[in-house]
XYZ file of C-alpha atoms in Angstrom:
675
model
C -16.695 -24.997 27.040
C -13.448 -23.262 27.763
C -14.761 -21.023 30.502
C -16.429 -17.787 31.377
C -14.250 -14.754 30.774
C -12.715 -13.646 34.048
C -10.546 -10.697 32.992
C -12.986 -7.868 33.563
C -11.769 -4.479 32.434
C -10.804 -2.347 35.446
C -11.792 1.154 34.505
C -10.549 4.545 35.605
C -12.270 7.888 35.467
C -11.836 8.398 31.717
C -13.521 6.183 29.149
C -13.089 5.890 25.386
C -16.206 7.006 23.525
C -15.455 5.145 20.308
C -18.488 3.220 19.047
C -16.063 0.545 17.835
C -14.840 -0.072 21.396
C -14.510 -3.568 22.756
C -17.509 -5.753 23.535
C -16.770 -8.152 26.369
C -17.175 -11.834 25.490
C -17.638 -14.113 28.469
C -15.687 -17.015 26.933
C -11.891 -16.467 27.056
C -11.069 -18.699 24.075
C -13.920 -17.553 21.865
C -13.374 -17.046 18.160
C -15.136 -13.720 17.527
C -17.147 -13.253 14.368
C -17.117 -9.493 14.830
C -16.189 -6.993 12.205
C -17.355 -6.709 8.642
C -20.484 -8.509 7.462
C -22.578 -7.943 4.365
C -26.072 -6.654 5.008
C -29.357 -6.350 3.151
C -32.888 -5.309 4.028
C -35.606 -7.798 3.155
C -38.541 -5.444 2.783
C -40.825 -7.968 1.096
C -39.781 -10.984 3.194
C -38.473 -12.767 0.114
C -35.136 -13.786 1.576
C -36.047 -17.370 2.404
C -37.910 -18.036 -0.849
C -35.085 -16.312 -2.716
C -32.498 -18.424 -0.874
C -30.483 -15.473 0.357
C -28.627 -17.888 2.604
C -26.809 -19.351 -0.424
C -23.459 -18.062 -1.588
C -24.626 -18.081 -5.201
C -27.033 -15.162 -4.712
C -24.250 -12.666 -3.971
C -24.036 -9.877 -6.519
C -21.024 -7.587 -6.415
C -21.846 -4.080 -5.214
C -25.450 -4.922 -4.297
C -24.958 -5.460 -0.567
C -23.880 -2.990 2.094
C -21.179 -3.650 4.635
C -21.783 -3.239 8.369
C -19.775 -3.846 11.525
C -21.167 -6.463 13.910
C -22.318 -6.001 16.652
C -24.777 -3.921 14.685
C -28.150 -2.294 15.322
C -29.821 -1.630 11.976
C -32.485 0.522 13.651
C -29.779 3.014 14.662
C -27.718 2.819 11.466
C -28.451 6.084 9.554
C -28.873 4.066 6.331
C -31.765 2.030 7.744
C -32.962 4.304 10.540
C -35.925 2.822 12.456
C -36.466 0.108 9.855
C -38.905 -2.536 11.012
C -38.889 -5.917 9.320
C -36.418 -8.601 8.256
C -32.754 -7.957 7.576
C -30.000 -10.332 6.498
C -26.430 -10.568 7.739
C -23.854 -12.714 5.927
C -20.228 -13.499 6.758
C -17.676 -15.805 5.181
C -14.901 -17.322 7.265
C -12.246 -19.980 6.783
C -12.336 -23.193 8.791
C -10.318 -26.352 9.237
C -12.331 -29.071 11.011
C -10.820 -30.767 14.061
C -11.801 -34.350 14.798
C -13.226 -35.177 18.213
C -14.378 -31.614 18.868
C -17.684 -29.801 18.800
C -18.073 -26.265 17.493
C -20.723 -24.061 19.112
C -22.048 -20.876 17.508
C -23.051 -18.282 20.129
C -25.241 -15.193 19.956
C -25.182 -13.100 23.140
C -28.416 -11.489 21.900
C -30.129 -10.677 18.606
C -33.373 -8.747 18.364
C -35.858 -10.352 17.904
C -36.623 -13.381 15.683
C -33.398 -14.936 14.452
C -32.924 -17.668 11.843
C -29.498 -19.107 11.090
C -28.069 -20.922 8.062
C -24.545 -22.270 7.629
C -23.359 -23.243 4.149
C -26.925 -23.184 2.911
C -28.308 -25.480 5.611
C -30.797 -24.328 8.273
C -29.175 -24.442 11.714
C -31.903 -23.139 14.014
C -34.267 -20.391 15.102
C -34.489 -18.273 18.239
C -37.148 -15.852 19.477
C -36.359 -13.165 22.040
C -34.228 -10.049 21.934
C -32.120 -9.812 25.103
C -30.954 -13.289 26.100
C -28.151 -15.531 24.796
C -28.604 -18.611 22.619
C -26.360 -21.043 20.778
C -26.291 -23.862 18.226
C -23.975 -26.825 17.696
C -22.726 -26.250 14.131
C -20.092 -28.979 13.976
C -21.857 -30.968 11.286
C -22.535 -27.877 9.153
C -18.921 -26.734 8.848
C -16.648 -27.632 5.955
C -12.961 -27.214 5.278
C -12.142 -23.934 3.585
C -14.614 -21.071 3.208
C -17.897 -21.195 5.115
C -20.880 -18.883 4.727
C -22.887 -17.914 7.820
C -26.234 -16.281 6.983
C -28.504 -14.827 9.639
C -31.925 -13.256 9.195
C -33.139 -11.012 12.022
C -36.672 -9.672 12.250
C -37.563 -6.879 14.680
C -41.212 -6.603 13.648
C -42.220 -7.250 17.231
C -44.773 -5.744 19.529
C -47.238 -8.205 18.096
C -50.037 -9.807 20.069
C -48.045 -12.950 20.904
C -44.450 -11.723 21.062
C -42.622 -11.133 24.357
C -42.756 -8.189 24.885
C -46.138 -7.801 23.214
C -48.408 -5.048 22.027
C -51.719 -4.998 23.887
C -54.821 -6.693 22.503
C -57.340 -4.301 24.109
C -57.611 -1.891 21.156
C -56.836 1.068 23.414
C -55.798 3.987 21.190
C -53.621 5.437 23.967
C -52.481 2.238 25.605
C -51.412 -0.308 22.997
C -48.210 1.454 21.956
C -44.765 0.021 22.709
C -42.901 1.665 25.574
C -39.455 1.502 23.989
C -37.923 1.123 20.536
C -37.676 -2.320 18.950
C -34.016 -1.881 18.075
C -33.176 -4.711 15.657
C -30.002 -6.494 14.651
C -27.091 -8.568 15.889
C -26.810 -6.205 18.838
C -24.384 -8.275 20.959
C -21.322 -10.416 20.192
C -21.394 -13.399 17.814
C -18.637 -15.996 18.220
C -17.587 -19.642 18.068
C -16.201 -21.915 20.764
C -14.507 -25.277 20.314
C -15.433 -27.944 22.851
C -14.506 -31.568 23.506
C -17.212 -34.125 22.809
C -18.059 -34.249 26.508
C -18.270 -30.654 27.611
C -19.716 -28.358 30.264
C -22.790 -26.458 29.120
C -23.331 -24.438 32.288
C -22.360 -24.148 35.913
C -24.467 -23.008 38.850
C -22.853 -21.998 42.132
C -24.820 -21.687 45.373
C -22.862 -20.177 48.268
C -24.685 -19.826 51.575
C -23.111 -18.448 54.754
C -23.946 -19.357 58.328
C -23.944 -15.920 59.918
C -23.786 -17.345 63.441
C -20.619 -19.410 62.901
C -19.031 -17.412 60.080
C -18.718 -20.573 57.964
C -20.374 -21.281 54.629
C -21.501 -24.093 52.355
C -20.686 -24.175 48.658
C -22.844 -26.219 46.273
C -22.325 -26.624 42.548
C -24.418 -28.004 39.722
C -22.525 -28.722 36.514
C -24.581 -29.423 33.393
C -22.571 -31.697 31.111
C -23.444 -32.600 27.530
C -22.249 -35.839 25.975
C -22.018 -35.263 22.213
C -20.070 -38.482 21.652
C -21.540 -41.658 20.154
C -21.162 -43.676 23.321
C -22.134 -43.188 26.983
C -19.752 -41.319 29.273
C -19.258 -41.273 33.050
C -17.270 -38.098 33.712
C -16.191 -36.780 37.079
C -15.674 -33.175 38.124
C -12.682 -31.567 39.824
C -12.885 -28.172 41.492
C -10.503 -25.354 42.394
C -11.725 -22.384 44.471
C -9.588 -19.296 44.730
C -9.871 -16.141 46.856
C -7.478 -13.560 45.516
C -4.140 -15.365 45.179
C -5.089 -18.025 47.738
C -6.261 -21.447 46.568
C -8.588 -22.877 49.198
C -8.075 -26.374 50.517
C -11.538 -27.951 50.314
C -13.028 -31.411 50.622
C -15.793 -32.146 48.108
C -18.755 -34.490 48.257
C -19.580 -35.305 44.644
C -22.080 -37.320 42.658
C -21.282 -39.470 39.647
C -23.632 -40.104 36.743
C -23.617 -41.920 33.439
C -24.548 -39.714 30.497
C -26.062 -41.483 27.479
C -24.888 -40.442 24.045
C -26.478 -37.180 22.939
C -27.837 -36.375 26.419
C -27.094 -33.978 29.289
C -26.883 -34.668 32.997
C -26.160 -32.670 36.172
C -23.101 -33.346 38.331
C -23.650 -32.074 41.876
C -20.991 -31.320 44.469
C -20.805 -29.755 47.914
C -18.062 -28.452 50.181
C -17.823 -26.679 53.523
C -15.794 -23.498 53.968
C -14.349 -22.631 57.355
C -14.764 -19.212 58.943
C -11.218 -18.352 57.861
C -12.124 -19.259 54.282
C -15.390 -17.288 54.284
C -15.464 -13.602 53.379
C -18.874 -12.112 52.710
C -19.846 -10.140 49.608
C -21.494 -6.747 50.224
C -22.256 -3.553 48.353
C -19.231 -1.740 49.828
C -17.139 -4.897 50.288
C -17.771 -6.921 47.122
C -15.464 -9.881 47.718
C -15.533 -12.360 44.851
C -14.285 -15.915 44.659
C -13.271 -17.783 41.519
C -14.362 -21.355 40.919
C -12.900 -23.525 38.172
C -14.394 -26.893 37.356
C -12.787 -29.493 35.109
C -14.792 -32.306 33.534
C -12.645 -34.542 31.358
C -10.871 -32.294 28.854
C -13.128 -29.310 29.494
C -12.917 -26.531 32.044
C -15.280 -23.746 33.022
C -14.695 -20.858 35.396
C -16.955 -18.371 37.093
C -16.891 -15.811 39.875
C -19.292 -15.966 42.792
C -19.902 -14.211 46.084
C -20.916 -15.503 49.492
C -23.829 -13.484 50.876
C -27.190 -13.974 52.511
C -30.193 -11.952 51.367
C -33.446 -12.295 53.286
C -36.655 -10.509 54.158
C -37.779 -10.275 57.771
C -40.149 -7.943 59.624
C -40.695 -5.708 56.575
C -36.953 -5.252 56.173
C -34.401 -6.349 53.593
C -31.291 -7.826 55.196
C -27.942 -8.386 53.533
C -25.708 -10.624 55.641
C -27.970 -10.055 58.612
C -27.882 -6.241 58.409
C -30.922 -4.216 57.315
C -30.367 -1.800 54.477
C -32.335 0.805 52.550
C -30.952 2.145 49.282
C -31.702 4.360 46.324
C -31.926 3.001 42.808
C -32.623 3.770 39.171
C -33.941 2.181 35.982
C -31.605 2.151 32.966
C -33.006 1.861 29.444
C -30.859 0.427 26.635
C -30.767 3.464 24.394
C -27.934 5.668 23.150
C -27.695 7.991 20.129
C -26.129 6.194 17.192
C -26.025 2.865 19.046
C -29.650 2.012 19.700
C -29.636 -0.878 22.156
C -25.985 -1.825 21.614
C -23.799 -1.678 24.731
C -20.074 -1.331 24.057
C -17.958 -1.635 27.167
C -17.234 2.095 27.403
C -20.963 2.886 27.612
C -21.627 0.243 30.266
C -18.680 1.506 32.308
C -19.815 5.118 32.018
C -23.410 4.314 32.963
C -22.358 2.090 35.833
C -20.098 4.775 37.276
C -22.720 7.513 37.034
C -25.426 5.298 38.503
C -23.191 4.288 41.412
C -22.244 7.873 42.121
C -25.884 8.939 41.989
C -26.641 6.458 44.786
C -28.431 4.029 42.450
C -27.436 0.928 44.371
C -30.606 -1.210 44.425
C -32.902 -1.493 41.421
C -34.597 -3.393 38.694
C -32.546 -2.085 35.776
C -35.340 -2.273 33.184
C -37.951 -4.608 31.647
C -35.374 -6.886 30.013
C -31.854 -8.050 30.733
C -28.914 -5.880 29.623
C -25.448 -7.109 28.741
C -23.790 -9.469 31.225
C -20.900 -7.027 31.519
C -23.067 -4.657 33.567
C -23.645 -7.478 36.060
C -19.920 -8.246 36.098
C -19.264 -4.671 37.205
C -22.080 -4.869 39.761
C -20.434 -7.973 41.222
C -16.996 -6.372 41.258
C -17.927 -2.955 42.620
C -21.176 -3.636 44.493
C -24.803 -3.181 43.469
C -28.090 -5.008 44.146
C -30.128 -5.905 41.067
C -33.514 -7.409 40.284
C -33.609 -8.871 36.768
C -36.823 -8.886 34.769
C -38.003 -10.619 31.606
C -40.270 -8.976 29.039
C -43.808 -9.077 30.466
C -44.594 -5.389 30.044
C -48.295 -4.657 30.695
C -49.597 -7.912 29.236
C -53.390 -7.917 29.214
C -55.470 -10.526 31.065
C -56.121 -12.442 27.846
C -52.412 -12.477 27.041
C -51.475 -13.583 30.551
C -53.523 -16.734 30.007
C -52.246 -17.302 26.450
C -50.273 -20.558 26.192
C -48.034 -19.242 23.404
C -47.022 -16.177 25.412
C -46.501 -18.239 28.537
C -44.209 -20.641 26.669
C -42.165 -17.816 25.121
C -41.868 -16.012 28.441
C -40.647 -19.162 30.200
C -38.021 -19.717 27.510
C -36.705 -16.151 27.764
C -36.873 -16.222 31.553
C -34.857 -19.446 31.677
C -32.218 -18.017 29.329
C -31.965 -14.937 31.546
C -31.686 -16.938 34.777
C -29.138 -19.408 33.433
C -26.942 -16.536 32.295
C -27.156 -14.557 35.549
C -27.515 -17.076 38.359
C -23.902 -16.862 39.585
C -23.906 -13.072 39.979
C -23.982 -12.108 43.683
C -25.373 -8.731 42.601
C -28.564 -10.455 41.392
C -30.707 -10.825 44.491
C -34.143 -11.301 42.910
C -36.036 -11.960 39.693
C -39.186 -10.202 38.508
C -41.942 -11.912 36.508
C -43.320 -8.732 34.949
C -44.237 -5.083 35.030
C -47.590 -3.302 35.377
C -49.976 -6.056 34.381
C -53.446 -6.333 35.914
C -52.326 -8.195 38.999
C -55.667 -7.697 40.727
C -57.467 -9.717 38.048
C -57.701 -13.541 38.126
C -55.398 -13.844 35.104
C -52.769 -11.670 36.780
C -53.009 -13.692 39.964
C -52.561 -16.940 38.020
C -49.601 -15.582 36.063
C -47.796 -14.418 39.193
C -48.352 -17.617 41.134
C -47.490 -19.883 38.194
C -44.430 -17.987 36.968
C -42.908 -17.613 40.416
C -43.417 -21.337 41.000
C -41.757 -22.063 37.629
C -38.896 -19.681 38.386
C -38.219 -21.175 41.823
C -37.617 -24.531 40.130
C -34.909 -22.882 38.009
C -33.305 -20.985 40.889
C -34.627 -21.426 44.431
C -31.774 -19.318 45.859
C -33.205 -15.935 44.810
C -36.200 -13.878 45.897
C -39.135 -13.224 43.559
C -41.308 -10.220 42.847
C -42.977 -8.186 40.076
C -43.633 -4.474 39.569
C -47.247 -3.689 40.386
C -49.241 -0.558 39.627
C -52.488 -1.883 41.136
C -51.896 -1.197 44.838
C -51.878 2.584 45.108
C -55.456 2.826 46.392
C -56.865 -0.676 46.025
C -57.688 -3.485 46.675
C -59.174 -3.780 50.135
C -57.850 -7.254 50.945
C -54.310 -8.624 50.449
C -55.587 -11.774 48.761
C -57.185 -9.673 46.018
C -53.820 -8.773 44.474
C -50.903 -10.913 43.323
C -48.337 -9.284 45.613
C -49.480 -11.893 48.130
C -47.109 -14.283 46.287
C -43.939 -12.154 46.293
C -41.052 -11.989 48.746
C -41.148 -8.192 48.725
C -43.489 -5.739 47.042
C -42.313 -3.743 44.031
C -44.648 -0.830 43.304
C -44.528 1.766 40.525
C -45.810 4.995 42.110
C -46.275 8.294 40.291
C -47.943 10.705 42.692
C -49.639 10.448 46.105
C -46.627 8.541 47.382
C -47.450 8.797 51.083
C -51.012 7.562 50.622
C -49.963 4.756 48.298
C -47.178 3.515 50.567
C -49.411 3.553 53.632
C -52.060 1.559 51.779
C -49.598 -1.057 50.548
C -48.105 -1.422 54.016
C -51.558 -1.871 55.493
C -52.240 -4.694 53.022
C -48.866 -6.411 53.462
C -47.415 -5.294 56.827
C -44.741 -8.011 56.855
C -43.429 -7.334 53.351
C -40.902 -4.587 52.641
C -41.626 -2.264 49.726
C -39.343 -1.239 46.890
C -40.617 1.685 44.825
C -39.570 0.122 41.528
C -40.498 3.260 39.576
C -41.046 6.885 40.547
C -40.114 10.174 38.970
C -41.161 13.151 36.888
C -40.088 14.299 33.455
C -37.618 17.125 32.999
C -40.109 18.866 30.696
C -42.798 19.133 33.385
C -44.424 22.524 33.896
C -41.639 23.496 36.347
C -38.808 22.200 34.160
C -35.479 21.049 35.567
C -36.206 22.753 38.875
C -39.454 20.804 39.208
C -37.681 17.514 38.589
C -35.091 18.322 41.258
C -37.723 19.485 43.760
C -39.740 16.299 43.220
C -36.793 14.217 44.392
C -36.547 16.044 47.709
C -40.311 16.023 48.279
C -40.746 12.283 47.728
C -37.615 11.273 49.656
C -38.928 13.201 52.665
C -41.997 10.923 52.671
C -39.929 7.764 52.189
C -37.783 8.655 55.185
C -40.858 8.557 57.414
C -41.603 4.955 56.436
C -39.003 2.381 57.558
C -40.626 -0.420 55.546
C -39.547 1.224 52.252
C -36.289 -0.535 51.381
C -35.558 1.220 48.107
C -36.670 3.770 45.548
C -35.612 3.435 41.904
C -35.986 6.556 39.764
C -37.570 6.196 36.328
C -35.238 6.701 34.541
C -31.492 7.070 34.818
C -31.346 8.126 31.142
C -33.687 9.582 28.529
C -34.787 7.123 25.854
C -36.530 7.043 22.493
C -40.064 5.692 22.300
C -43.203 5.510 20.215
C -45.348 5.535 23.333
C -47.960 8.288 23.406
C -46.741 11.472 25.049
C -43.197 11.205 23.712
C -41.716 14.493 22.626
C -41.488 15.570 18.992
C -37.790 14.657 18.973
C -38.757 11.065 19.803
C -37.469 11.089 23.380
C -39.076 10.700 26.767
C -37.112 13.014 29.111
C -37.504 11.140 32.378
C -33.772 10.843 32.886
C -31.413 12.375 35.392
C -29.073 12.334 32.394
C -29.943 13.087 28.791
C -29.693 10.689 25.836
C -25.966 11.471 25.502
C -25.538 11.173 29.308
C -25.217 14.914 29.842
C -26.099 15.512 33.480
C -29.253 17.397 34.486
C -29.463 19.532 37.656
C -31.549 16.796 39.305
C -28.564 14.420 39.180
C -26.688 16.348 41.884
C -29.829 16.516 44.022
C -30.346 12.774 43.670
C -26.714 12.113 44.617
C -27.040 14.242 47.743
C -30.352 12.723 48.832
C -29.220 9.144 48.140
C -25.904 9.406 49.962
C -25.830 7.368 53.202
C -23.582 10.070 54.722
C -24.167 13.719 55.638
C -21.498 16.295 56.546
C -21.956 19.437 58.687
C -19.500 22.143 59.736
C -19.023 22.300 63.509
C -16.186 24.811 63.857
C -13.524 26.546 61.793
C -10.440 28.040 63.408
C -7.652 30.030 61.791
C -4.188 28.735 62.513
C -0.617 29.807 62.104
C 1.458 29.576 58.925
C -1.660 29.401 56.732
C -2.896 26.038 58.063
C -6.324 26.125 59.665
C -8.483 23.580 61.494
C -11.959 22.635 60.331
C -14.167 20.498 62.548
C -16.813 18.448 60.724
C -19.649 16.257 61.946
C -20.109 13.160 59.775
C -23.362 11.218 60.176
C -24.641 7.962 58.743
C -28.269 8.560 57.843
C -30.720 6.843 60.146
C -33.717 6.941 57.819
C -33.107 6.683 54.051
C -30.825 5.559 52.643
C -29.522 3.679 55.652
C -26.828 1.050 56.031
C -23.485 0.599 57.782
C -20.800 2.991 56.581
C -17.387 1.347 56.715
C -14.122 2.232 55.013
C -15.341 5.534 53.534
C -12.817 8.299 52.882
C -13.263 12.078 53.052
C -11.152 13.857 50.444
C -10.295 17.563 50.200
C -7.591 19.330 48.185
C -5.343 19.040 51.270
C -6.192 15.704 52.857
C -7.576 12.179 52.666
C -9.127 11.027 55.924
C -10.580 7.566 56.539
C -13.891 8.004 58.305
C -14.710 6.019 61.440
C -17.171 3.166 60.998
C -20.729 4.396 61.468
C -23.978 2.567 62.040
C -27.211 4.180 60.809
C -27.928 7.223 62.956
C -24.411 7.403 64.388
C -22.277 10.586 64.163
C -18.591 11.320 64.689
C -16.584 14.526 64.560
C -13.332 14.752 62.622
C -10.679 17.441 62.150
C -9.739 18.448 58.618
C -6.666 20.571 57.825
C -7.265 23.517 55.486
C -4.528 25.551 53.825
C -4.854 29.043 52.417
C -7.576 31.569 52.961
C -10.365 30.406 50.653
C -13.985 31.123 51.493
C -15.211 27.634 50.596
C -13.892 24.095 50.828
C -14.861 21.443 48.266
C -14.979 17.937 49.681
C -16.152 14.524 48.598
C -16.898 11.260 50.355
C -15.552 8.201 48.529
C -16.711 4.616 48.984
C -14.235 1.765 49.599
C -14.786 0.741 45.964
C -13.591 4.140 44.728
C -16.928 5.733 43.844
C -17.977 9.167 45.044
C -21.087 9.094 47.196
C -21.238 12.783 48.184
C -19.832 16.028 46.782
C -20.286 19.122 48.924
C -18.946 22.624 49.435
C -18.435 23.841 53.032
C -18.553 27.576 53.636
C -15.591 28.554 55.824
C -16.863 31.967 56.928
């Protein structure tokens, strides 16, 4: 494998809104299979029996052309089609001896079957995680035909996510649209016969000494016909500096056709250790070479822990706002071109959405790349959405969930922004089946990645049960609770049950079409935040949702949307967005004094305070900007205030100012009355 893409697009304040914009591929030497494909609906599921994967079935003018990545559910020609569809692409190839060719799908929704030159290559189930196949032996010199069938007829009783099996007329509907298609990049990579399949980096600081320990696990596949005993070489870089490190490594023999793990460890001195944080997101680059193959990844050194009902990042407690983002955009469905990810990331950051479970499935890896680069704390979740007790005990569902969960973890485990994994949302966690699921899946997940925290989003703690052992939150590192109404009572009850566990409100909110409209949505934010600020054990509150989304769930509007968002489907900003930004800013600004001066230059005295209650964390490196000045604010601990002088020119009645984070994002916009 020739490495994870490291050249992340650095974006400015203006983004291209072309739906044909670039899709980031994580592999720098990938051979993209983007662009024009032929496409056909398979309404009667006759494609396999009719051998649609063969070149001979092509009939001129009888197949449409689409551009991949492609979401057929959002394509006006096939709008909201549910069923099987076929994608076909021809490409030229010249085989290279001693190499392996891997076909990658970053995601395809939902059931995918692949043929190459008429031969079945493999099948994958799951809509949001990457998968790949070794297609070396299927390729031929000259033209090759890749045929892919994709079926989005999900929300069945044993899919993940699944429709409920309780025959509830108001409760068995899907919560979001089953957008189908090759919704993320498709590409080839060329590998040596002994190549790196994946790389896991574990970086743990010692906060007392300032040093850190770096551990790596390199999964190597031997596709040769004889055993191999490869060794690994490592280069770690911080900015332009290559670190001088001493490695303790293991050596293994890999039988033909097998994989093995190469483990290594190195100590970093205090001078070599710089911690990753939300406002100081320092990233390292690690390159590993095994034989003729290299793989690179970024990582961050940080310590996340729970202690005394607090969440600590690098030893400092923090409390932050958040938001849930649904993969949905007009004309795109669940596709995520880079421009959309960049736009959403920027607006979420500037709304104070810093700590959240993004949604009930994993979005594109590019969002996590930006979270690493510019700072954000994320909980990732696989597709257990309201599974019923019977489904929670179903072996087929359990197996599918584990597969999708593993694919999610193995894609995301080097992201410093990912601090926890969730094993589901709103299932009956107070029932025996829910308890078993939580205990079993967290135990399974810890085997995959013991370096993260684990949780799930409960909706069973607002007024019950009476004993902590009667609900599955007993097994989590911190409680995630979806709370819609009676927030004070619910939070007090949860804290009484689990006094040592911090609480993240993983969902809260009100629709913009409530009986009080936009004003009611904005007022709800202020009302609930006032209750959160009284309760220091609440470490976060993630609004449902950042954006409006289409749904077939009961109660959706006649236009097909559920207007929970602080932004509309097209990301137009609602009045509540500004309220959320103000309430979720860690900084407040007050006018102390304004004095007229000579020659049209006046002095304004401002009091800048780091919130003590919510959100609350150390403010460092923030800048106050006005039309006349840029002033670096003094460092502030939660509850600390400082006064600063701001020059003002002219005789305006108001002064517009903004507070900007060290990463360049606005955290507060405010107008100060000068008279």
